XYZ file of C-alpha atoms in Angstrom:
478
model
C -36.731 20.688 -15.041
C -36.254 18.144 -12.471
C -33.180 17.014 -10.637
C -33.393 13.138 -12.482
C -34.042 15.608 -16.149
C -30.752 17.702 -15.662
C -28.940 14.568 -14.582
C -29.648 12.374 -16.994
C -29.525 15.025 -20.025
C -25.847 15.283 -18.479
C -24.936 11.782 -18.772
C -26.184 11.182 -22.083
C -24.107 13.710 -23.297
C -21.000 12.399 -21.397
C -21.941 9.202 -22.384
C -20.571 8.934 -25.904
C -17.847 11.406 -24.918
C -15.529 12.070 -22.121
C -18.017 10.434 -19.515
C -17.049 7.165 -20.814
C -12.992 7.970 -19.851
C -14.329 8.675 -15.948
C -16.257 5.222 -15.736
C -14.856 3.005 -18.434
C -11.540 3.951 -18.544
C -10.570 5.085 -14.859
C -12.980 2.757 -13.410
C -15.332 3.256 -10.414
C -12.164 3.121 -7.886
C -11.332 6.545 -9.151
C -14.670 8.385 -8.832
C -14.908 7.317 -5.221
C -11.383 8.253 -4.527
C -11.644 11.749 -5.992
C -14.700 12.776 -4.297
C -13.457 13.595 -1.226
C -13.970 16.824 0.923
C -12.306 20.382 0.233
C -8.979 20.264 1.862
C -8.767 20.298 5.764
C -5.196 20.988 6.046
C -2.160 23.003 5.100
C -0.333 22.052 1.979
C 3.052 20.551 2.733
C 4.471 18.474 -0.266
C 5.509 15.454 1.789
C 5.034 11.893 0.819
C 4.975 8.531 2.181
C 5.008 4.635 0.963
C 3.602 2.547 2.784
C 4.844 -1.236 1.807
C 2.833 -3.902 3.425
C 4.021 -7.374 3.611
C 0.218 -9.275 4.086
C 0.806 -12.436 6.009
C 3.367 -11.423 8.308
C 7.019 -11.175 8.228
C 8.585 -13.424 10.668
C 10.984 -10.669 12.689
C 13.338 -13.589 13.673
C 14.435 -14.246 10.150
C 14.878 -10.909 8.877
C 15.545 -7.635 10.746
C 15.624 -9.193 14.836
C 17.503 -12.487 14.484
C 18.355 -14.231 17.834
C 21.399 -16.836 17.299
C 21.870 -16.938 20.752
C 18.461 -18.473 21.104
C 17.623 -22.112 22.356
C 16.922 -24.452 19.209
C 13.462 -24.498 18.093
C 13.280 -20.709 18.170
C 16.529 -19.280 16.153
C 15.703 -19.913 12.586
C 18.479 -21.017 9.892
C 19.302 -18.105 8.561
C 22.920 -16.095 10.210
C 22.846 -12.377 11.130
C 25.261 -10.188 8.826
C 26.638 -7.283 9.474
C 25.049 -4.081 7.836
C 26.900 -0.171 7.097
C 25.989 0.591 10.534
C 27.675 -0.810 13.601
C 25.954 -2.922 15.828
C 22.854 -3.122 13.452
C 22.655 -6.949 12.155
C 20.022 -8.236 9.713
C 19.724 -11.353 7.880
C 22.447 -12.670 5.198
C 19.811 -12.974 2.572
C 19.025 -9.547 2.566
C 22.418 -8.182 1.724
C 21.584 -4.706 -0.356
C 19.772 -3.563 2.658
C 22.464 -4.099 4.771
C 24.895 -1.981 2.700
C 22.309 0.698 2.767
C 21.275 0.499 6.799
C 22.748 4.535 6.769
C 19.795 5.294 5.156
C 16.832 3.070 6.953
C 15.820 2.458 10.792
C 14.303 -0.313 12.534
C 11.594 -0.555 15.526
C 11.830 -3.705 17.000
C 8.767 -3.274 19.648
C 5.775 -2.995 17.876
C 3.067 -4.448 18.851
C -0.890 -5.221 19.114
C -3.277 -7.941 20.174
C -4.453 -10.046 17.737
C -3.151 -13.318 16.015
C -6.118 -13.163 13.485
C -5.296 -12.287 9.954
C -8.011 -9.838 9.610
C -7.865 -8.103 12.729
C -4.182 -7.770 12.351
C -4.746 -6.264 8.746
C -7.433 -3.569 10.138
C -5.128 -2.579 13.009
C -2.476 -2.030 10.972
C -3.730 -0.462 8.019
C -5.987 1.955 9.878
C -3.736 2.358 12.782
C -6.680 1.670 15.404
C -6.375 -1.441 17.947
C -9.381 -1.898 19.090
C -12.062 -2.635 16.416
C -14.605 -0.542 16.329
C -18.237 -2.321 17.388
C -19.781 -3.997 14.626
C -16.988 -5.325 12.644
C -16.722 -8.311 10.764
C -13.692 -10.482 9.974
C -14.633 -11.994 7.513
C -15.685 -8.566 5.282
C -15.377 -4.655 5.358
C -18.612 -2.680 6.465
C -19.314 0.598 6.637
C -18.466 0.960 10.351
C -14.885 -0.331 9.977
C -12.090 2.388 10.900
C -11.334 4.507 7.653
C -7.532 3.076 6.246
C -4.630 5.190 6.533
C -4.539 5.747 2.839
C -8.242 7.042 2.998
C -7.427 9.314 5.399
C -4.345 10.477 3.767
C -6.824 11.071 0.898
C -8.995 12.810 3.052
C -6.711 15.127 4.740
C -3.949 16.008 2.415
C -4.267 18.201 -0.855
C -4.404 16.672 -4.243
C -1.243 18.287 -6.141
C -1.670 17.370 -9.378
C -3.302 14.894 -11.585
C -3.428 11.968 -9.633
C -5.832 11.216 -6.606
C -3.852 12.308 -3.215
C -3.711 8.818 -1.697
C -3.555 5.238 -3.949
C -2.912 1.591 -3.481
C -1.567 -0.936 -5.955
C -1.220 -3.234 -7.560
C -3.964 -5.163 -6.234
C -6.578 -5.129 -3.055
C -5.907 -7.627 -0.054
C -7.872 -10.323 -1.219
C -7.376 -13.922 0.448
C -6.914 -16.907 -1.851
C -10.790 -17.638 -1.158
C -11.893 -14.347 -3.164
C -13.039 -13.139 0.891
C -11.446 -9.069 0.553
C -9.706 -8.470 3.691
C -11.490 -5.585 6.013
C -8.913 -2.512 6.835
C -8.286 -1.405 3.433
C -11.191 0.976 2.597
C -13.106 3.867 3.525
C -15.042 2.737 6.343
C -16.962 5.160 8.268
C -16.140 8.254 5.570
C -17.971 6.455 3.067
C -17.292 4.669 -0.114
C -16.834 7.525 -2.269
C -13.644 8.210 -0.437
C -11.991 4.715 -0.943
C -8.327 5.521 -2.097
C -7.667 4.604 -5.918
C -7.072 0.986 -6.326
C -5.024 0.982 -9.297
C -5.693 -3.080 -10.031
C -2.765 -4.108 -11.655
C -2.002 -7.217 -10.652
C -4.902 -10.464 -11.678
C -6.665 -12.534 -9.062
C -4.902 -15.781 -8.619
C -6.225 -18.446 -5.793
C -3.233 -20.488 -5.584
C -0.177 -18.710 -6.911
C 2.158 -16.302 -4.199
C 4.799 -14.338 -4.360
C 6.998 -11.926 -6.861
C 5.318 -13.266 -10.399
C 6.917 -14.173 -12.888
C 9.875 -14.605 -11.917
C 9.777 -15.944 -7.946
C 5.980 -17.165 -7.872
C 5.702 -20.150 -5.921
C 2.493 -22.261 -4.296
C 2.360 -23.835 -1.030
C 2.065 -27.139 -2.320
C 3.746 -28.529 -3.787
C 6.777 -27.394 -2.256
C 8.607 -26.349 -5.471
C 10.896 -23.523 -5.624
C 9.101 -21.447 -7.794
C 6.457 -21.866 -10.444
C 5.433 -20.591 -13.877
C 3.222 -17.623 -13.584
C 2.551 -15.810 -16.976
C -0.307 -13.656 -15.726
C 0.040 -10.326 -16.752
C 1.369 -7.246 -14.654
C -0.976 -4.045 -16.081
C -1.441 -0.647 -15.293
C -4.614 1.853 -15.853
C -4.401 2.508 -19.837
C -4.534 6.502 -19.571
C -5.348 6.554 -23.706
C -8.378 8.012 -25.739
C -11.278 4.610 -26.589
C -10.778 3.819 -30.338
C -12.030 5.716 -32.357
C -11.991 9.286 -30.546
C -8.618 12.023 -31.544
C -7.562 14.577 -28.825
C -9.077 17.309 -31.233
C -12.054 15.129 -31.054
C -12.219 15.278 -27.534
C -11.287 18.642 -27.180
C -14.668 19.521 -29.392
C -16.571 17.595 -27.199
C -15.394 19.242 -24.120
C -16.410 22.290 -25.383
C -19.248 21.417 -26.379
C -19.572 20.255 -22.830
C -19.084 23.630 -21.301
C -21.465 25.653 -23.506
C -24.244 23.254 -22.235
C -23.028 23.737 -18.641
C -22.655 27.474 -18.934
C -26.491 27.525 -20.204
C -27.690 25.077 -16.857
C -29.901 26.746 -14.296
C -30.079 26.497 -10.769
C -27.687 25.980 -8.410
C -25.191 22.780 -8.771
C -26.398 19.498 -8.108
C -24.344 17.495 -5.651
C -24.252 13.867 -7.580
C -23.630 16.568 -10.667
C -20.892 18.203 -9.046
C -19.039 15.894 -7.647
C -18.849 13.776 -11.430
C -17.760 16.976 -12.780
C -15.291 16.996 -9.867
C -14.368 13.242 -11.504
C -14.259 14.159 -15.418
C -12.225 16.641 -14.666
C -9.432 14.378 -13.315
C -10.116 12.228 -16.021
C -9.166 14.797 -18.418
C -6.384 16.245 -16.486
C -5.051 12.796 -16.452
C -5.475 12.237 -20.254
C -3.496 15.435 -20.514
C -0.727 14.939 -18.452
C 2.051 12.528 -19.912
C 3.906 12.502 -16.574
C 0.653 10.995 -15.117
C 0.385 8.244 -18.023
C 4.035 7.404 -17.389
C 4.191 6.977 -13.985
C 2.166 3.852 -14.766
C 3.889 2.422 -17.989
C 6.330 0.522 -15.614
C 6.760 -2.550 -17.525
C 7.577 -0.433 -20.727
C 9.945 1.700 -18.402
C 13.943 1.185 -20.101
C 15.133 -2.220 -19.367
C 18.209 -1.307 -17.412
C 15.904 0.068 -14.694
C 13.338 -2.881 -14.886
C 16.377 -4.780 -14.006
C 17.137 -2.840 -11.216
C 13.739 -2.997 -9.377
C 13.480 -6.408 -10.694
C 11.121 -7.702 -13.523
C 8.297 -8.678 -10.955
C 5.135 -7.840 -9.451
C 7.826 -6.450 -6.750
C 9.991 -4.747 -8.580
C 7.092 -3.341 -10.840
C 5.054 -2.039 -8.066
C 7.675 -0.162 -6.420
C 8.997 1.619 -9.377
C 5.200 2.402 -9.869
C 5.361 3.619 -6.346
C 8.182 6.035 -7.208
C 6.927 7.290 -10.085
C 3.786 8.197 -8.549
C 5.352 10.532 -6.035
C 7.461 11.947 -8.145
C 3.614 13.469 -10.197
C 2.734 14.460 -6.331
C 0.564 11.379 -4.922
C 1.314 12.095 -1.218
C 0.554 8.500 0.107
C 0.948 5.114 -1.860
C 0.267 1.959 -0.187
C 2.053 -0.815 -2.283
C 0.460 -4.293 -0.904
C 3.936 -7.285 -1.617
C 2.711 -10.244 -1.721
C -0.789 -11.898 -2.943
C -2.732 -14.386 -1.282
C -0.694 -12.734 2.529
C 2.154 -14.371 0.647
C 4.259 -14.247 3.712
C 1.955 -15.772 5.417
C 4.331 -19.306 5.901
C 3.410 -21.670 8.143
C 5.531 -24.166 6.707
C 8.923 -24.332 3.978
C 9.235 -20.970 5.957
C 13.227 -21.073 5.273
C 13.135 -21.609 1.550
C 10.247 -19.679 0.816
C 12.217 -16.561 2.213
C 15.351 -17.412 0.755
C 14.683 -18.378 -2.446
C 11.110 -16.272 -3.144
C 10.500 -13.946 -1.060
C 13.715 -12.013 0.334
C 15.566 -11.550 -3.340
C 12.327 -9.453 -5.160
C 12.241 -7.316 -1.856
C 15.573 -7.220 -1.052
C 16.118 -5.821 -4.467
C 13.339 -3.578 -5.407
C 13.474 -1.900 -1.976
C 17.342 -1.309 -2.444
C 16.461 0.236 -5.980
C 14.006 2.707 -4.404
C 16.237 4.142 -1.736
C 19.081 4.405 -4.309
C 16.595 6.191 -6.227
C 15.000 8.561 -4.169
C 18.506 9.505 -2.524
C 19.744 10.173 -5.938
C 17.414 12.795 -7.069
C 17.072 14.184 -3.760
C 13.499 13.043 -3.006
C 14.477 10.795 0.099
C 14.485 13.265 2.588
C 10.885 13.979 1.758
C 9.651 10.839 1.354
C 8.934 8.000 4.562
C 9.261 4.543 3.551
C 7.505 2.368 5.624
C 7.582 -1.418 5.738
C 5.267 -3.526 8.053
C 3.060 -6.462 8.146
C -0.573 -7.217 9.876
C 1.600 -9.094 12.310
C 5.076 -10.668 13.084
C 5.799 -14.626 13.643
C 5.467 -17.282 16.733
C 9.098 -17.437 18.370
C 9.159 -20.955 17.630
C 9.565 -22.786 14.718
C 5.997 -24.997 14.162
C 5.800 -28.095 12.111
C 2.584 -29.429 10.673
C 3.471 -32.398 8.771
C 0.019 -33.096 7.419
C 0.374 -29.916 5.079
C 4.171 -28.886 4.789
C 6.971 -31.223 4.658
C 9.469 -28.610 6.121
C 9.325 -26.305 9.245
C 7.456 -22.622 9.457
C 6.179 -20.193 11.944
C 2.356 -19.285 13.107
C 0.553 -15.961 13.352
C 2.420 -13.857 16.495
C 0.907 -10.002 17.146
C 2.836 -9.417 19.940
C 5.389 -8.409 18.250
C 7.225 -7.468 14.929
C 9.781 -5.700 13.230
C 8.972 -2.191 11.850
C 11.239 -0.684 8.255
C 11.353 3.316 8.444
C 13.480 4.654 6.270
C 13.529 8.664 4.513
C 11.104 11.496 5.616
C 13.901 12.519 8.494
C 14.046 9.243 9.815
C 17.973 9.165 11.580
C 19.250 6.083 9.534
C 21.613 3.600 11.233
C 19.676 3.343 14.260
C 17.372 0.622 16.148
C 14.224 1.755 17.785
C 12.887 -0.759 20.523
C 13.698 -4.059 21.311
C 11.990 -7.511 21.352
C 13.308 -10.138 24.129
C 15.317 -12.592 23.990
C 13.263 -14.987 22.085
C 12.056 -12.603 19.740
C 8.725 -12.938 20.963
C 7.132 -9.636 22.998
C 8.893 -6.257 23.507
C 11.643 -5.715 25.934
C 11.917 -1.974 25.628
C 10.341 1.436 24.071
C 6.479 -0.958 22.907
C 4.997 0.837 19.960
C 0.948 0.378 18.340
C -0.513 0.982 15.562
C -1.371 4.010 16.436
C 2.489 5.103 16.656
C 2.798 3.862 13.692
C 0.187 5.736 11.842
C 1.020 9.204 14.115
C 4.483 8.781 12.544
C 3.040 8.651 8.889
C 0.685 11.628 9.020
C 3.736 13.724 10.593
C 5.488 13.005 7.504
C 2.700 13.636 5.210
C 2.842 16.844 7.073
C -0.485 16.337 8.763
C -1.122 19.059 11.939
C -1.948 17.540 15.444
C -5.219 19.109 15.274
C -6.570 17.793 11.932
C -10.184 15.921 11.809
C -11.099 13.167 9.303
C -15.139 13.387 9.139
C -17.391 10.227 8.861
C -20.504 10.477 6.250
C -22.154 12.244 8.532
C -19.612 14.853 8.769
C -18.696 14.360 12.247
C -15.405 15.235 13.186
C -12.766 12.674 14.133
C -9.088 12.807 15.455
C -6.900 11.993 12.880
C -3.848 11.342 15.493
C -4.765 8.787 18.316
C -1.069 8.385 19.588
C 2.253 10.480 19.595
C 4.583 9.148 16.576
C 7.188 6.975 17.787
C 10.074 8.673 19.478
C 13.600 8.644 18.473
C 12.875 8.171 14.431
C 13.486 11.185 13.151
């Protein structure tokens, strides 16, 4: 019997059974995500979430406000007083500041680029330079594996979910273009974290929907946005019982048990998938993690009934089932991304979903004792232009442009020292004064939390070893 004859006998016997939950119902994300190499590392049940804010969080109008600044560069907003002395942030952001005990800031990091796509690839794989070959304007297979697929990669699954995932939605600009950064890369496509697409497509809406999404023009407050927020739906298809698919399975594994030769690879590594499919279908911790928008209304209204609010209780709930890394993307379209009505947009669209849903997480985690184990991060691809830009022939009200010198870092958990600031940017808030941190920092200090040795290896499709750390994490945080 040939290779192609055991194969395909396989699948059509999946096919009308549990096969169809692996492709159909997980989706092709999944099976790349699961498929990764035996683990490379010691277990250490440590997570991290990684929030990123695509577009770029101005630092001057949120966690490094200059007042003292000449006009044209200090923004409207006033600096308020947080929990911790000396530590200001800005007044629209005011259940962060009663919790700055329990977060950190680094006010020096910095890289580059002002280009939206090299900005995103620097900071989601935590490499600065790009490596030769790569392409703005789409990811390629010799783009720098993402943080999350290394996490996935060099961490050990512990339970039924895939070790490393990203919701609700890819980086995808308003064009359809999908931003480079995100993926694989060099290990290959089959070990592309989970996306877990929850969040539809939409060209020309922004922000926290329904509740705060807004467009660009015109320069309303906020819209009406009824698109749907959904998660996977971890069920049986119509039509099929659990003692249904129990029978199957069984069936299943008295075929298996009768197969000759020595395993396949393309066969081994979809039994590798239907087994997390099943696993998932059995586990009702798994399935809930994801029912966020049917999760009791009191704590919906905590985190905010949002794409925000949604996606970080999702976040939560996910390391709570033992997903070590969970990249949770704010803002559609790089929502932040304002380079006009850059004032309002914040205040009124922006800042209140975040402000809240991030406050609802640390409460959370602190509560039930998982914050100590658990590094929040919160960065964008860049930071914004020290002064304030007008371009009249598109917004009718100030902004700020692209600006990778510098930005404003969020640590908070995983034996980060809250209270404290790390760095500083200089008086105009526009290139580091003290303690300058890169990417690379920044992605040393999430594989220490993950628990990630100094000597560990990611390996490209080739299997050639690579250094996971390219940089010491950044001093001071924990």
């Amino acid at each position: 019997m040939t290779r192609r004859d055991v194969y395909g006998d396989r699948r059509d016997w999946l096919k009308f059974g549990v096969g169809g939950l692996t492709s159909g119902l997980l989706g092709e994300s999944l099976i790349g995500a699961v498929s990764a190499d035996a683990v490379r590392q010691r277990h250490d049940a440590r997570s991290v979430i990684y929030i990123f804010l695509s577009g770029g969080l101005s630092q001057l109008d949120s966690f490094d406000l200059k007042p003292d600044a000449a006009d044209g560069i200090r923004g409207e907003f006033r600096p308020i007083a947080t929990r911790s002395p000396g530590v200001r942030i800005c007044e629209h952001l005011p259940l962060l500041a009663q919790r700055s005990h329990l977060w950190a800031l680094v006010r020096s990091l910095t890289h580059p680029s002002n280009s939206h796509s090299h900005g995103h690839a620097m900071m989601l794989t935590g490499r600065t330079a790009m490596p030769p070959g790569f392409d703005a304007n789409r990811p390629t297979p010799v783009d720098w594996p993402s943080i999350a697929a290394v996490a996935g990669q060099v961490t050990r699954r512990r339970g039924a979910l895939p070790p490393a995932v990203v919701l609700p939605e890819k980086l995808t600009h308003m064009t359809g273009r999908v931003i480079p950064g995100q993926f694989a890369g060099q290990m290959g496509p089959r070990r592309d974290p989970w996306f877990v697409e929850a969040a539809p497509f939409r060209s020309r809406i922004y922000g926290a929907y329904p509740e705060y999404a807004f467009t660009m023009q015109p320069e309303a407050p906020h819209v009406r946005d009824d698109s749907p927020f959904r998660a996977p739906s971890l069920t049986l298809p119509d039509g099929v019982n659990r003692g249904q698919m129990d029978g199957r399975v069984d069936l299943l594994g008295a075929v298996e048990r009768h197969r000759p030769g020595r395993p396949i690879p393309a066969v081994s590594t979809f039994d590798r998938n239907r087994e997390l499919a099943l696993s998932l279908l059995s586990d009702a911790r798994a399935r809930r993690a994801f029912d966020v928008t049917n999760a009791d209304l009191r704590v919906q209204e905590r985190y905010g009934r949002n794409s925000f609010g949604w996606s970080l209780l999702m976040a939560r709930r996910l390391i709570e089932v033992g997903v070590n890394f969970v990249q949770v993307n704010l803002g559609n379209n790089e929502s932040w991304d304002l380079h006009g009505s850059i004032f309002p947009r914040l205040k009124d669209s922006l800042f209140p979903p975040t402000d809240r849903a991030l406050s609802a997480l640390l409460d959370d985690l602190q509560q039930t004792g998982q914050l100590e184990r658990t590094l929040i991060v919160m960065a964008g691809e860049f930071g914004r232009t020290p002064r304030i830009s007008t371009l009249p022939q598109h917004y009718r009200q100030p902004g700020r442009d692209h600006w990778g010198a510098v930005q404003t870092v969020f640590c908070a958990g995983g034996g980060v020292r809250g209270g404290q600031v790390i760095g500083s940017s200089d008086r105009q808030g526009g290139h580091p004064a003290t303690q300058p941190q890169t990417p690379e920092n920044l992605a040393a200090t999430i594989y220490e939390a993950l628990g990630v040795p100094r000597t560990a290896q990611w390996y490209d499709q080739l299997e050639r070893p690579h250094h996971v750390y390219n940089a010491d994490p950044i001093p001071g945080l924990c």
